[in-house]
Structure formats: structure tokens, C-alpha cells
Amino acid sequence: MADYEKTVQLGHGSGGTMSHEIVQQVFLKHLRDPLLLALEDGAVLDDQRWLEPSDGRIAFTTDSYVVRPLVFPGGDIGKLAVCGTVNDLAMRGAIPRFMSVGYILEEGLSLQTLDRVVASMAQTAQAAGVRIVTGDTKVVDRGSADGVFINTAGIGTVPSGIEISATRAVAGDVILVSGAMGDHGLTIMTQREGLMFGGSLQSDCRPLASLVQVMLRCCPDIHVLRDPTRGGLASALNEVAEQSNVGIEINELAVPVHDAVRAASELLGLDPLYVANEGKLMAIVPDKHAQRVLGAMREHPDGAEAAVIGRVVASNPGRVVVETLLGTRRIVDMLAGEQLPRIC
Amino acid sequence: MADYEKTVQLGHGSGGTMSHEIVQQVFLKHLRDPLLLALEDGAVLDDQRWLEPSDGRIAFTTDSYVVRPLVFPGGDIGKLAVCGTVNDLAMRGAIPRFMSVGYILEEGLSLQTLDRVVASMAQTAQAAGVRIVTGDTKVVDRGSADGVFINTAGIGTVPSGIEISATRAVAGDVILVSGAMGDHGLTIMTQREGLMFGGSLQSDCRPLASLVQVMLRCCPDIHVLRDPTRGGLASALNEVAEQSNVGIEINELAVPVHDAVRAASELLGLDPLYVANEGKLMAIVPDKHAQRVLGAMREHPDGAEAAVIGRVVASNPGRVVVETLLGTRRIVDMLAGEQLPRIC
């Protein structure tokens, strides 16, 4: 097992001695939380101080990760699996506290690859301040899965007074994004197609909980937060327009897009508004707080390219309208069909 | 989509309109929790009464499910995915409260099969008193997964005064099981091999939280609970012997095994002690409470065949010794290698 020529075997999922070996020699090599090391059927979160100062309100979320390739510029499936769940918690205003991880491994997966993925999860979790406290590993026979799939679930605490929901956008609110759109999706797509764009494309995969806490400190009354992952900014905005029953107007020129992403999008015939991000958020805030929130975002390393991109309006409820670069207006629907499978 | 000839498409995992369709027309048809219906990035558990009377101690666990076939006598992958996580919480003495579910679907999966699996999860969760409050769906291309994989994570509350851990077995404690061993594993194995044993084999898949609460009411000082899933009773006992640094002596004659399981085991050359269960538990309790706990178990429908099977001893720490049907003694190790892949 110490020999990294080795690969995952069916016995590693047996619940017997081989399971114990892979747990000890790969998972617990990197994931060192005392609750995880106890190897019980589940973790008991018995230090009650973590519940403060939440009024007992807990946020709970889950995501599975099936991205291909497993490793890409700017991240890998392990980093993504931590960031995705941390970010879902952050989008409810929660401080991420605890995380579970479930691995589904394909027989034959290189243990070196697995080691890298687990190490990446450990590093990302530490950076995000979240503890990986319970887990599970299953192994399926060769051909029945594609290397490794990861599920993470997360628990966070919602500070008192925070009420963030896709239903809370009201006419007059200002819409901001924390940075440029489309980096993750275009990176995955060009990697998979073997395209090169001067090597400048890189996933934006990162945990956003720290940025969100900074934003909430300067404006506890943020109405909506969403991380525009699958379906991109356009789909996230459509969800909010529908759930809040408001109109949304976006200025296309104001939406930050990196040059390499714009070039790759044009070549591939894609609209960056529909491309997945893994380290960006969209915020909808009361007009009177917008400039202060924008300033706070720009001072944070994860929001340096933040921008105001539009406004919530009373007209056209349920619709997202974009003023284009040419000055015309078009309706932007939710993504139909599939743009790129297995982007996260 | 209403047409059940239809199958899962890649677009169902896009995050766009097709994702919304499958969520509305399959998942939310059966899973109706208000927190899930809100379709936010995660659930905020904002009714704080659920934390009572736990002293704020929360149990958190996860498992992924990759069982084949998807449907088997006594259950299906959906029922299993709820029971497994409910049971992991119960094995810490927790009352199951909330559950997340992550689906990884293979392109081409029949929507009728998916509908059955989701309906089964909803029914089982209701029976177990646990709320499914957040979820995620990914779709992978044909050939990259095997129909459907499910991950569930669960949150439960640990009542005051309960301290259950695999480290707490002490010499003199009595070991009980809640019923017959091997039903789930032998059912899956014979289904997969196309063997018939008079149709009497059936998975024991069931939620155990109600049984555990009855046991805890009659003896709050239960030392250890484990559900002997992968690796069977033998592996669970070995884990406890190691983690508590005690010896364990089992009387083979006392371990309940159904006739059909014994017959199938003999034919297949298996030892029921190593075969997975999905609706049974092993309990280690102080000697003075053992008979009362046994009586309470037998009065509960999920413990009708409960039995005392052995004792914790000071000798041979870390070892599990079985007195055989022939009166000889043999050491029972943890399962080595793999007995049957994808049993859960």
C-alpha cells in the first residue's frame, strides 16, 4: 500500500482489513480531525461552542462531484468538493463548520491520484476553516464508475439576524458579482477538448465563506446570495427572478469577463453568462448599502474584481433582461439542455 | 417527462431548465419537505426546537450506496440509503432529524426506476421520522456510472447522558444482537448469482432508530452499538475489541441465523458472521442491565429475535474468539479481502 504504483482494489471497499488499510494509509494520512480519527459510525459534535452565535440556526447542504478531468488548472475534484459545499453554506450566510465526505472509487484508480485528491481536500478545508469529521468509502468494479466521485455534505451556523434567500430580491435592489464570469467552465471545457489559449485559463475554484462574512459585517441585510455554478449567472438570475417574482436588468458591459475566457467563448460559440463558476458569487443588496458592500468586496482578495452589474426592477417579473454591448435589450432565459456535462 | 418510457438525459444535470424539470417532476413529487421545496443552496434548520433535549450535541454521518441490483427482495437502493444513514446515527444513540441526498445518475437510467427509488426514500424517511431537507443531482454520461449511486448524510440529536462509543466495552459486559445475521448479504448475493432458495431470503433492511431509543430508555448506559453492515458481525466485533482493547467471546450456537441463510451460506461457502446486515444491531451493555435490555428488544418488532451472544473479557485483548458448534474455540479475524462487492 505504501507503494504508489498500486491501485484501488475491490477489497478496499469491503469493510474489512483492506478497508482499514486504505483509511489509515490514504485518508487519515491527510484528514486528521480527532472526530474522524475516532472511526465511529458518525461524528458526535460535542463541543457546543460551535453553535454560538447562531441562535441555534444551522445550515445543511450537500453536493456530489463528478468533474472530468480530475485535475485541472486551478484545482482538482478534491478542492472542488470542499469549495462547492463551503460555498453553498456561505450562500445562506452560514459560517461553515463541519463537513462529511463520501468517496465512490473505481477499481483500478491509481492510489497516487487518490492521495493527491485527499490531500487537496485537507488543504482546502483547512483554508476554509471547516472540519472534515465523518466519511465513507465505496469501491465499484472496473467500468462501473469513472475514477472517483465525491460527495460532501456540510453543516454551518447562521449568525443572528441574517436572512438570505432567493425569495428576498425587491425592486430597487442592486446586483453585484464578486469577479469575472466563466473561468471554471471554460477551463474544464478547453482541457477536455485539448484546446490551448496561451495557458491563461484557470479555474476560479475557491472557498467564498470569508468574503461572505466580510460582506455581511458591512451589510447584515444582504437579500440574496448565489454562487453561479452549473447553468452560470444567467440561470442563477432566472431562479431569483422567479422565486422573488421580480424583474432583473443586467448591463452586459458591466459583467466582468477575463480576456482569455471571452476569446475561448467566442471560439466555442458560448455565452459566458451561461458558463459555470466555482469561486464567484452574485449578491443582491439594498441600494443604500450597495457601494459599501462593493468596497468591502474589492478589499478582499476573493472579490478584487467585484462589480455592480444590474438592478432588480418591478417590471417583467420572472424575467432577466440584458442590455447588450450594442445597446439592444434581450431576454436571457435559464440554460436549456446541457452546455457541458460533468463540469463539477 | 410524464411519459415513463423516458430516461435520464445529460441535460437533467445541467443546472438549467431540464434540471428543474426532473427536480419538480420526480424528486419533489415524492420528497415534500418545506425546506427542500424552497430550492435554496442549502437548508436552514431554523426551528430550534429540534435541538432539544440534546444539550446541543449533534451527530453527523454519511454513506454512499452503490448496491446491485437496484431492487431486491426486502428493499431497494433508496430504502437502503435512508436506513443506512438513519442507522449510523442510531448507533451513536442519536435521534435522526435531517438528511441530505445526493444522486449520481447515469444517462439512460429509466425514469420509472428513478421514480421508484425516490418514492422508496420518501416512504422510508417518513417511517423513520427523518426529514430529507436538501439534495443534489448529477448526471454522468452513459458508461461512466452504473445506473444510480446515492449518497445520504444525516444529522441527529444525542439525548443528554448518552455516551455510546466503540471504545467503551469493558470486561464483564454482555453482547447482544437484535436478530438473525446475514439476511441482507445473502439476499443480494443470491439475487446476483441468480440462485433461488425457495424465495425465503429477504433483506433485513430497516431503520433501527426506534429500537435504539427503546433500548436507551431502559438502559441509558449502553456502552457500544454497531450495525454490522459490510464485513459483518465478525468485523464489527473486531473493531470494538481493538478500539476498547478488550477480548470478546462469542458462542456460535447463540448467534441467530435463519435457516435459508444457513443453507445458502453453506452452499456458497460463506460464514454468516462475515455477511452484511442492514437492519440489525450489536449492543454491548453492562451485565446488570442485559436481561432488561434483551426483554425490551424482544418486545419491539425490530428486535423480536434478539439474543445474548457473548461477553466481553479481559483476556486476549483485541481478539474475538468464537466457541463453535462443536465446542472448539477459534479466533475470528476481521474480514480480509472482499466477500461480495457492492452489497450496500
XYZ file of C-alpha atoms in Angstrom:
688
model
C 0.000 0.000 0.000
C 2.873 2.388 0.574
C 3.875 1.592 -2.986
C 2.230 4.224 -5.153
C 2.279 2.070 -8.218
C -0.696 0.430 -6.557
C -4.312 0.933 -7.376
C -7.691 0.757 -5.689
C -8.978 -2.813 -5.332
C -12.496 -4.051 -4.631
C -11.302 -5.239 -1.210
C -10.704 -1.610 -0.238
C -14.481 -1.282 -0.005
C -15.095 -4.490 1.929
C -15.402 -3.109 5.439
C -12.588 -5.491 6.459
C -8.811 -5.252 6.756
C -8.222 -3.745 3.306
C -10.751 -1.011 4.066
C -8.867 -0.249 7.247
C -5.603 -0.096 5.323
C -6.785 2.463 2.792
C -8.443 4.518 5.535
C -5.273 4.584 7.619
C -2.756 4.954 4.827
C -4.504 7.370 2.485
C -7.475 9.103 4.115
C -6.207 9.572 7.663
C -2.755 10.484 6.372
C -4.259 13.793 5.274
C -7.570 14.120 7.122
C -6.596 14.371 10.793
C -9.637 15.694 12.615
C -9.965 13.998 16.038
C -13.636 13.227 15.357
C -12.706 11.481 12.110
C -9.782 9.633 13.715
C -12.220 8.117 16.228
C -13.575 5.939 13.382
C -17.077 5.724 14.798
C -20.235 5.242 12.702
C -20.730 9.001 12.807
C -19.254 12.047 14.490
C -20.799 13.483 17.646
C -20.210 17.241 17.586
C -19.978 17.571 21.325
C -18.238 20.882 21.851
C -21.324 23.045 21.937
C -19.422 26.295 21.484
C -19.580 25.828 17.713
C -23.291 26.591 17.853
C -22.583 30.164 19.033
C -23.588 32.795 17.994
C -26.182 31.232 15.761
C -29.435 31.211 17.765
C -29.241 27.510 17.007
C -29.919 28.043 13.309
C -27.944 25.501 11.341
C -27.451 25.387 7.578
C -27.159 21.954 5.942
C -26.265 21.238 2.334
C -24.852 18.567 0.020
C -23.322 18.204 -3.443
C -21.771 15.399 -5.437
C -18.788 15.970 -7.711
C -18.189 14.117 -10.967
C -15.899 16.584 -12.789
C -13.567 15.413 -15.572
C -10.607 15.761 -15.794
C -9.941 15.005 -12.122
C -7.110 17.558 -12.084
C -7.296 20.871 -13.977
C -5.554 24.265 -13.923
C -6.533 25.916 -10.657
C -7.795 22.848 -8.842
C -8.902 19.247 -8.765
C -12.028 17.301 -7.795
C -10.985 17.325 -4.123
C -10.602 21.093 -3.902
C -13.856 21.484 -5.826
C -15.712 19.128 -3.464
C -14.735 21.222 -0.447
C -15.281 24.623 -2.107
C -18.664 23.673 -3.527
C -20.166 22.719 -0.189
C -18.457 25.551 1.698
C -19.891 27.940 -0.881
C -23.408 26.532 -0.670
C -23.302 27.138 3.088
C -21.884 30.624 2.562
C -24.729 31.435 0.138
C -27.120 31.026 3.068
C -24.941 33.375 5.132
C -23.670 30.474 7.220
C -20.201 30.035 8.689
C -19.049 26.584 7.518
C -18.241 24.320 10.478
C -18.289 20.600 9.661
C -18.167 18.501 6.541
C -18.708 14.848 5.632
C -17.074 13.194 2.647
C -18.199 10.101 0.723
C -15.899 8.599 -1.899
C -17.038 6.266 -4.668
C -13.852 4.808 -6.147
C -13.484 2.760 -9.296
C -11.409 -0.388 -9.045
C -8.080 0.372 -10.716
C -7.888 4.062 -9.712
C -4.273 4.967 -9.016
C -3.610 5.430 -5.313
C -1.329 8.312 -6.219
C -4.257 10.159 -7.778
C -6.423 9.399 -4.766
C -3.676 10.622 -2.441
C -3.484 13.909 -4.313
C -7.246 14.404 -4.211
C -7.477 13.685 -0.479
C -4.506 15.965 0.277
C -6.185 18.714 -1.707
C -9.405 18.303 0.296
C -7.472 18.551 3.542
C -5.673 21.732 2.468
C -8.816 23.388 1.155
C -10.820 22.505 4.251
C -8.123 23.968 6.462
C -8.012 27.151 4.401
C -11.805 27.440 4.601
C -11.879 26.759 8.349
C -14.150 23.731 8.018
C -13.583 20.382 9.760
C -13.963 17.075 7.865
C -15.358 14.901 10.654
C -17.015 11.841 9.101
C -16.709 9.866 5.898
C -17.341 6.748 3.864
C -15.664 4.886 1.018
C -17.233 2.581 -1.516
C -15.427 0.767 -4.311
C -17.194 -0.310 -7.503
C -15.895 -2.728 -10.113
C -13.908 -1.517 -13.088
C -16.153 0.144 -15.665
C -18.934 0.919 -13.180
C -17.719 4.410 -12.284
C -15.270 6.861 -13.719
C -12.256 7.010 -11.417
C -13.624 8.830 -8.415
C -16.861 10.540 -7.492
C -17.043 12.576 -4.283
C -19.996 13.684 -2.212
C -19.659 16.254 0.527
C -22.305 17.461 2.943
C -21.765 20.460 5.171
C -23.071 21.972 8.374
C -22.724 25.657 9.172
C -24.110 28.122 11.656
C -26.175 31.125 10.589
C -25.338 34.223 12.649
C -28.257 36.020 14.284
C -30.107 38.480 12.100
C -29.017 37.014 8.768
C -31.882 36.150 6.400
C -30.596 35.318 2.945
C -32.927 33.706 0.429
C -33.625 33.655 -3.294
C -37.100 34.950 -2.422
C -35.897 38.255 -0.937
C -34.969 40.338 -4.013
C -37.105 43.514 -4.235
C -37.342 46.239 -6.863
C -34.583 48.778 -6.394
C -32.022 46.278 -5.093
C -28.582 46.350 -6.672
C -26.943 43.232 -8.177
C -23.220 42.620 -7.771
C -20.831 39.851 -8.721
C -17.576 39.150 -6.888
C -15.467 38.801 -10.041
C -15.185 37.592 -13.604
C -17.599 35.025 -15.028
C -16.862 31.773 -16.813
C -13.326 30.871 -15.703
C -14.125 27.434 -14.315
C -16.346 26.216 -17.120
C -14.080 27.392 -19.929
C -11.048 25.888 -18.198
C -12.712 22.471 -17.944
C -14.032 22.667 -21.483
C -10.728 23.606 -23.097
C -8.870 20.993 -21.028
C -11.254 18.335 -22.165
C -11.138 19.379 -25.808
C -7.355 19.697 -25.705
C -7.543 23.358 -26.694
C -4.891 25.833 -25.569
C -5.425 29.535 -25.004
C -1.943 30.631 -24.043
C -2.228 28.768 -20.751
C -4.015 31.735 -19.196
C -7.277 29.937 -18.443
C -7.571 28.787 -14.845
C -10.493 27.632 -12.711
C -11.641 30.169 -10.129
C -12.389 27.316 -7.675
C -12.102 28.806 -4.156
C -13.987 28.955 -0.856
C -16.127 32.093 -0.508
C -17.125 31.963 3.155
C -14.557 34.532 4.238
C -15.685 37.005 1.569
C -19.330 36.497 2.571
C -18.608 37.161 6.237
C -16.856 40.418 5.298
C -19.867 41.418 3.194
C -22.304 40.553 5.988
C -20.339 42.559 8.526
C -20.782 45.642 6.380
C -24.408 44.844 5.421
C -26.230 42.215 7.515
C -29.321 42.807 5.373
C -27.986 41.229 2.171
C -31.114 39.889 0.460
C -29.799 37.193 -1.893
C -26.529 35.328 -2.417
C -25.997 32.703 -5.091
C -22.874 31.101 -6.489
C -23.450 30.796 -10.216
C -22.202 27.243 -10.792
C -23.946 24.920 -13.275
C -26.102 26.990 -15.617
C -23.987 30.077 -14.920
C -25.014 33.588 -13.922
C -27.982 33.550 -16.323
C -29.598 30.539 -14.632
C -28.921 31.871 -11.113
C -30.524 35.217 -12.013
C -33.523 33.469 -13.550
C -34.029 31.426 -10.367
C -34.054 34.594 -8.285
C -36.354 36.436 -10.712
C -38.788 33.550 -10.493
C -38.585 32.904 -6.748
C -38.768 36.609 -5.800
C -41.262 37.379 -8.588
C -39.257 40.395 -9.763
C -37.623 41.565 -12.960
C -33.861 41.693 -13.302
C -31.928 44.025 -15.594
C -28.257 43.406 -16.300
C -25.777 45.575 -18.183
C -23.694 43.147 -20.235
C -20.788 45.598 -20.452
C -20.605 45.673 -16.639
C -20.242 41.891 -16.230
C -16.533 41.190 -15.771
C -15.150 38.524 -18.136
C -11.447 37.765 -18.491
C -9.995 38.228 -21.987
C -8.981 34.570 -22.291
C -12.485 33.472 -21.333
C -14.032 35.852 -23.841
C -11.724 34.584 -26.585
C -12.392 30.933 -25.762
C -16.140 31.580 -25.523
C -16.232 33.158 -28.949
C -14.244 30.326 -30.478
C -16.522 27.717 -28.886
C -19.741 29.630 -29.521
C -20.581 30.017 -25.831
C -22.053 32.817 -23.771
C -20.046 33.414 -20.551
C -23.329 34.216 -18.803
C -24.199 30.518 -19.000
C -20.798 29.117 -18.062
C -20.163 27.637 -14.603
C -18.129 29.402 -11.921
C -16.760 27.779 -8.760
C -15.355 30.755 -6.881
C -17.677 33.637 -7.609
C -20.889 34.856 -6.093
C -23.785 37.038 -7.111
C -25.230 39.296 -4.394
C -28.446 41.282 -4.309
C -28.396 44.071 -1.742
C -30.461 47.121 -0.829
C -29.465 50.118 -2.920
C -28.355 52.150 0.083
C -25.738 49.558 1.067
C -24.511 48.678 -2.429
C -21.459 50.918 -2.608
C -20.283 49.927 0.856
C -20.649 46.222 0.040
C -18.823 46.724 -3.255
C -15.972 48.478 -1.459
C -15.690 45.697 1.116
C -15.679 43.047 -1.617
C -12.926 44.789 -3.568
C -10.721 44.976 -0.489
C -10.979 41.193 -0.073
C -8.643 39.056 -2.220
C -11.590 36.911 -3.377
C -13.569 39.950 -4.516
C -10.916 42.187 -6.072
C -12.759 42.270 -9.408
C -16.214 42.777 -7.904
C -18.636 44.894 -9.893
C -22.188 46.196 -9.905
C -23.866 44.532 -12.888
C -27.518 45.474 -12.671
C -30.654 46.089 -10.737
C -33.873 44.456 -9.591
C -36.971 46.031 -11.143
C -40.730 45.757 -10.747
C -41.389 45.332 -14.465
C -41.282 41.966 -16.266
C -41.496 39.833 -13.126
C -39.756 36.462 -13.586
C -37.660 37.818 -16.485
C -33.956 38.588 -16.803
C -33.224 41.275 -19.398
C -29.720 42.129 -20.571
C -28.701 45.393 -22.151
C -26.142 44.218 -24.687
C -22.832 45.708 -25.729
C -24.649 47.139 -28.749
C -27.232 48.887 -26.593
C -30.065 46.500 -27.521
C -32.072 44.534 -24.949
C -32.551 40.774 -24.936
C -34.237 38.332 -22.614
C -31.825 35.850 -21.032
C -33.545 32.578 -20.189
C -32.432 29.796 -17.947
C -29.976 27.404 -19.596
C -31.885 24.895 -21.728
C -30.381 21.472 -22.339
C -26.769 20.826 -21.410
C -23.835 23.069 -22.202
C -21.071 20.884 -20.808
C -21.621 17.723 -18.801
C -19.608 16.996 -15.691
C -18.291 20.472 -15.089
C -18.397 19.960 -11.321
C -41.207 13.813 -18.774
C -44.530 12.483 -17.577
C -44.003 9.661 -20.036
C -42.314 6.901 -18.107
C -40.753 5.387 -21.170
C -38.306 8.238 -20.833
C -34.823 8.109 -19.437
C -32.317 10.346 -17.706
C -30.510 12.702 -20.104
C -27.299 14.655 -19.599
C -29.347 17.870 -19.641
C -31.034 16.756 -16.403
C -27.750 17.586 -14.677
C -27.196 20.940 -16.378
C -28.467 23.260 -13.685
C -30.878 24.705 -16.279
C -34.459 24.037 -17.320
C -34.094 20.251 -17.660
C -32.657 20.090 -14.134
C -35.675 21.978 -12.882
C -37.973 19.584 -14.726
C -36.541 16.440 -13.162
C -36.468 18.077 -9.731
C -40.105 19.121 -9.982
C -41.479 16.050 -11.714
C -39.569 13.246 -9.984
C -37.820 14.400 -6.799
C -40.349 16.876 -5.428
C -43.219 14.587 -6.423
C -42.165 12.351 -3.537
C -39.904 14.450 -1.331
C -42.137 17.191 0.008
C -40.324 18.727 2.955
C -40.891 22.520 3.029
C -37.150 23.121 3.428
C -36.451 21.064 0.308
C -39.288 22.695 -1.641
C -37.641 26.084 -1.036
C -34.930 25.053 -3.539
C -32.209 27.097 -1.873
C -28.485 26.253 -1.994
C -28.878 24.578 1.378
C -31.477 24.178 4.105
C -31.518 26.463 7.135
C -32.837 24.423 10.059
C -34.469 27.346 11.751
C -36.947 25.781 14.121
C -34.641 25.452 17.086
C -36.885 23.043 18.974
C -35.309 20.138 17.107
C -32.144 20.670 19.138
C -33.966 19.744 22.347
C -33.265 17.773 24.502
C -29.772 17.223 23.196
C -27.559 19.612 25.185
C -26.627 20.793 21.692
C -24.819 17.539 20.907
C -25.357 16.728 17.255
C -24.425 13.519 15.462
C -23.361 13.767 11.809
C -22.722 10.894 9.420
C -22.601 9.975 5.735
C -22.658 6.914 3.486
C -22.772 6.294 -0.234
C -24.783 3.452 -1.757
C -23.763 1.506 -4.844
C -25.717 -1.749 -4.327
C -26.584 -4.005 -7.282
C -29.267 -4.988 -8.134
C -31.030 -1.675 -7.515
C -34.151 -3.510 -6.362
C -34.009 -6.702 -4.283
C -36.350 -8.733 -2.037
C -36.985 -6.592 1.030
C -35.840 -3.267 -0.380
C -34.073 -1.173 -2.969
C -31.170 1.276 -3.092
C -33.433 4.134 -1.944
C -34.680 2.358 1.169
C -31.123 1.255 1.882
C -29.777 4.806 1.524
C -32.192 6.092 4.157
C -31.836 3.130 6.537
C -28.043 3.130 6.378
C -27.679 6.739 7.466
C -30.515 6.548 9.996
C -28.798 3.501 11.468
C -25.373 5.139 11.639
C -26.957 7.974 13.628
C -28.808 5.494 15.829
C -25.534 3.667 16.557
C -24.321 6.860 18.262
C -27.548 6.942 20.283
C -28.832 9.867 18.234
C -32.409 10.567 17.215
C -32.298 11.055 13.414
C -33.608 14.508 12.428
C -32.463 15.670 8.976
C -30.999 14.061 5.912
C -29.394 15.222 2.675
C -29.452 13.175 -0.511
C -27.080 13.337 -3.481
C -27.910 11.391 -6.634
C -25.387 10.460 -9.309
C -27.431 9.266 -12.281
C -26.197 7.566 -15.414
C -27.503 8.890 -18.696
C -30.096 6.397 -19.928
C -31.407 5.372 -16.496
C -35.131 4.734 -16.737
C -37.174 7.477 -15.087
C -39.528 4.790 -13.856
C -36.713 3.183 -11.881
C -35.657 6.557 -10.514
C -39.246 7.321 -9.529
C -39.452 4.058 -7.603
C -36.183 4.713 -5.799
C -37.159 8.257 -4.807
C -40.615 7.114 -3.651
C -38.967 4.445 -1.541
C -36.668 7.021 0.086
C -39.654 9.221 0.916
C -41.587 6.345 2.495
C -38.624 5.090 4.495
C -37.719 8.570 5.736
C -41.271 9.126 6.884
C -41.310 5.780 8.677
C -38.024 6.623 10.378
C -39.140 10.121 11.342
C -36.304 11.839 9.478
C -36.720 14.840 7.161
C -34.993 14.978 3.751
C -34.255 18.710 3.552
C -31.536 19.265 0.947
C -30.243 17.481 -2.126
C -28.267 17.461 -5.335
C -28.382 15.630 -8.649
C -25.542 14.985 -11.060
C -25.795 13.146 -14.366
C -22.812 11.392 -15.937
C -22.530 10.130 -19.480
C -23.540 6.603 -20.400
C -20.947 4.089 -19.256
C -19.463 6.382 -16.580
C -21.626 5.139 -13.718
C -23.879 2.189 -13.115
C -27.473 3.418 -13.144
C -27.692 5.319 -9.885
C -25.443 5.939 -6.917
C -26.868 7.656 -3.844
C -25.164 9.472 -1.017
C -27.003 10.431 2.130
C -25.726 12.442 5.077
C -27.658 12.699 8.316
C -27.952 14.942 11.335
C -29.341 13.690 14.629
C -29.520 14.867 18.217
C -27.910 12.919 21.038
C -30.067 12.931 24.181
C -28.396 14.049 27.405
C -26.454 11.386 29.249
C -25.937 9.064 26.284
C -22.303 8.121 25.632
C -22.043 5.340 23.074
C -18.674 4.538 21.538
C -16.692 1.576 20.240
C -14.119 2.424 22.931
C -16.458 1.773 25.870
C -16.639 -2.037 26.047
C -15.304 -3.342 29.389
C -14.717 -6.851 30.713
C -17.949 -8.310 32.057
C -20.197 -6.545 29.558
C -22.775 -8.640 27.739
C -23.043 -8.723 23.931
C -26.439 -8.866 22.233
C -27.689 -8.811 18.673
C -31.141 -7.621 17.640
C -31.850 -10.538 15.311
C -30.570 -13.021 12.767
C -27.323 -12.409 10.904
C -26.652 -12.459 7.182
C -30.065 -11.838 5.598
C -29.105 -8.776 3.552
C -25.811 -10.066 2.189
C -27.111 -13.493 1.228
C -30.170 -11.949 -0.427
C -28.018 -9.685 -2.595
C -25.598 -12.475 -3.392
C -28.219 -14.991 -4.435
C -30.094 -12.374 -6.461
C -26.947 -11.501 -8.312
C -25.964 -15.088 -8.936
C -29.499 -15.993 -9.973
C -29.757 -18.601 -7.235
C -33.103 -19.472 -5.658
C -33.611 -20.723 -2.130
C -37.337 -21.215 -2.089
C -37.852 -17.463 -2.223
C -37.438 -17.226 1.541
C -34.374 -14.977 1.521
C -35.152 -11.319 2.126
C -33.024 -8.330 3.064
C -33.441 -7.158 6.649
C -33.052 -3.517 5.512
C -34.876 -1.351 8.080
C -34.382 1.750 10.214
C -33.238 0.947 13.762
C -33.621 4.300 15.494
C -36.898 3.374 17.173
C -35.440 0.147 18.579
C -32.385 2.022 19.866
C -34.498 4.624 21.653
C -36.458 1.838 23.385
C -33.181 0.225 24.462
C -31.774 3.521 25.731
C -34.891 4.246 27.746
C -34.408 1.009 29.616
C -30.588 1.376 29.872
C -29.116 4.820 29.153
C -25.677 3.393 29.900
C -25.400 1.201 26.791
C -21.659 1.107 26.100
C -21.433 0.177 22.415
C -23.811 -0.032 19.453
C -22.784 -1.090 15.971
C -24.768 -2.133 12.937
C -22.823 -5.000 11.378
C -23.002 -3.992 7.702
C -20.013 -4.548 5.370
C -17.643 -7.078 6.947
C -20.474 -8.487 9.061
C -20.658 -9.160 12.784
C -17.101 -10.520 12.853
C -15.597 -7.259 11.582
C -17.759 -5.112 13.885
C -16.696 -7.172 16.918
C -13.045 -6.950 15.892
C -13.289 -3.159 15.652
C -14.701 -2.979 19.161
C -12.134 -5.438 20.561
C -9.390 -3.282 19.096
C -10.778 0.138 19.994
C -11.753 -0.865 23.545
C -8.646 -3.059 23.981
C -10.684 -5.969 25.328
C -11.251 -9.608 24.431
C -14.585 -10.774 23.053
C -16.020 -14.273 23.390
C -18.965 -15.339 21.255
C -20.994 -18.545 21.430
C -21.634 -19.504 17.806
C -24.716 -21.519 18.740
C -26.261 -18.408 20.282
C -25.937 -16.270 17.145
C -29.334 -16.321 15.397
C -29.157 -17.289 11.716
C -32.244 -18.016 9.605
C -32.390 -21.496 8.048
C -32.421 -20.157 4.480
C -29.346 -18.034 5.214
C -27.552 -21.002 6.752
C -28.382 -23.171 3.745
C -27.295 -20.521 1.252
C -24.117 -19.841 3.230
C -23.143 -23.482 3.207
C -23.784 -23.779 -0.496
C -21.743 -20.661 -1.250
C -19.002 -21.440 1.270
C -19.645 -18.349 3.377
C -19.638 -17.700 7.096
C -22.753 -15.722 8.182
C -20.576 -13.946 10.747
C -18.924 -12.073 7.858
C -22.049 -11.334 5.848
C -23.562 -7.822 5.762
C -26.743 -6.883 7.604
C -28.776 -3.728 7.036
C -31.371 -3.930 9.777
C -29.612 -5.460 12.746
C -27.510 -4.097 15.558
C -24.976 -5.414 18.008
C -25.132 -3.943 21.518
C -22.656 -4.171 24.390
C -24.243 -3.412 27.741
C -23.333 -3.694 31.429
C -24.126 -7.188 32.755
C -26.656 -5.901 35.282
C -28.829 -4.354 32.550
C -28.502 -7.116 29.962
C -31.685 -9.028 30.661
C -33.779 -5.885 30.806
C -32.369 -4.650 27.504
C -32.948 -8.061 25.937
C -36.555 -8.043 27.113
C -37.149 -4.556 25.712
C -35.608 -5.535 22.382
C -37.777 -8.627 22.066
C -40.927 -6.614 22.673
C -40.025 -4.334 19.746
C -40.915 -5.581 16.235
C -37.377 -4.857 15.030
C -35.814 -6.888 17.857
C -38.139 -9.883 18.137
C -35.290 -12.338 17.522
C -32.798 -10.570 19.792
C -30.324 -12.775 21.639
C -27.377 -12.662 24.013
C -24.430 -13.985 22.002
C -21.382 -13.494 24.189
C -19.355 -11.482 26.615
C -16.505 -9.011 26.862
C -13.476 -10.437 28.674
C -10.138 -9.144 29.939
C -8.120 -11.923 28.325
C -6.848 -11.787 24.732
C -7.316 -8.038 24.278
C -8.010 -7.133 20.647
C -9.165 -10.684 19.863
C -12.569 -12.139 19.041
C -12.875 -15.826 19.990
C -15.821 -17.986 18.976
C -16.872 -21.153 20.707
C -18.030 -23.261 17.783
C -20.983 -25.583 17.393
C -18.547 -28.450 18.012
C -17.346 -26.953 21.305
C -13.933 -25.947 19.941
C -12.629 -22.371 20.052
C -11.395 -20.381 17.089
C -10.169 -16.853 16.583
C -12.398 -14.796 14.270
C -10.428 -12.095 12.469
C -11.667 -9.074 10.642
C -12.790 -9.808 7.079
C -9.758 -9.934 4.781
C -10.176 -9.061 1.098
C -13.642 -8.769 -0.346
C -16.512 -11.156 0.168
C -19.034 -9.508 -2.109
C -18.606 -6.130 -3.753
C -21.408 -3.577 -3.827
C -23.547 -5.089 -1.125
C -24.701 -1.658 0.012
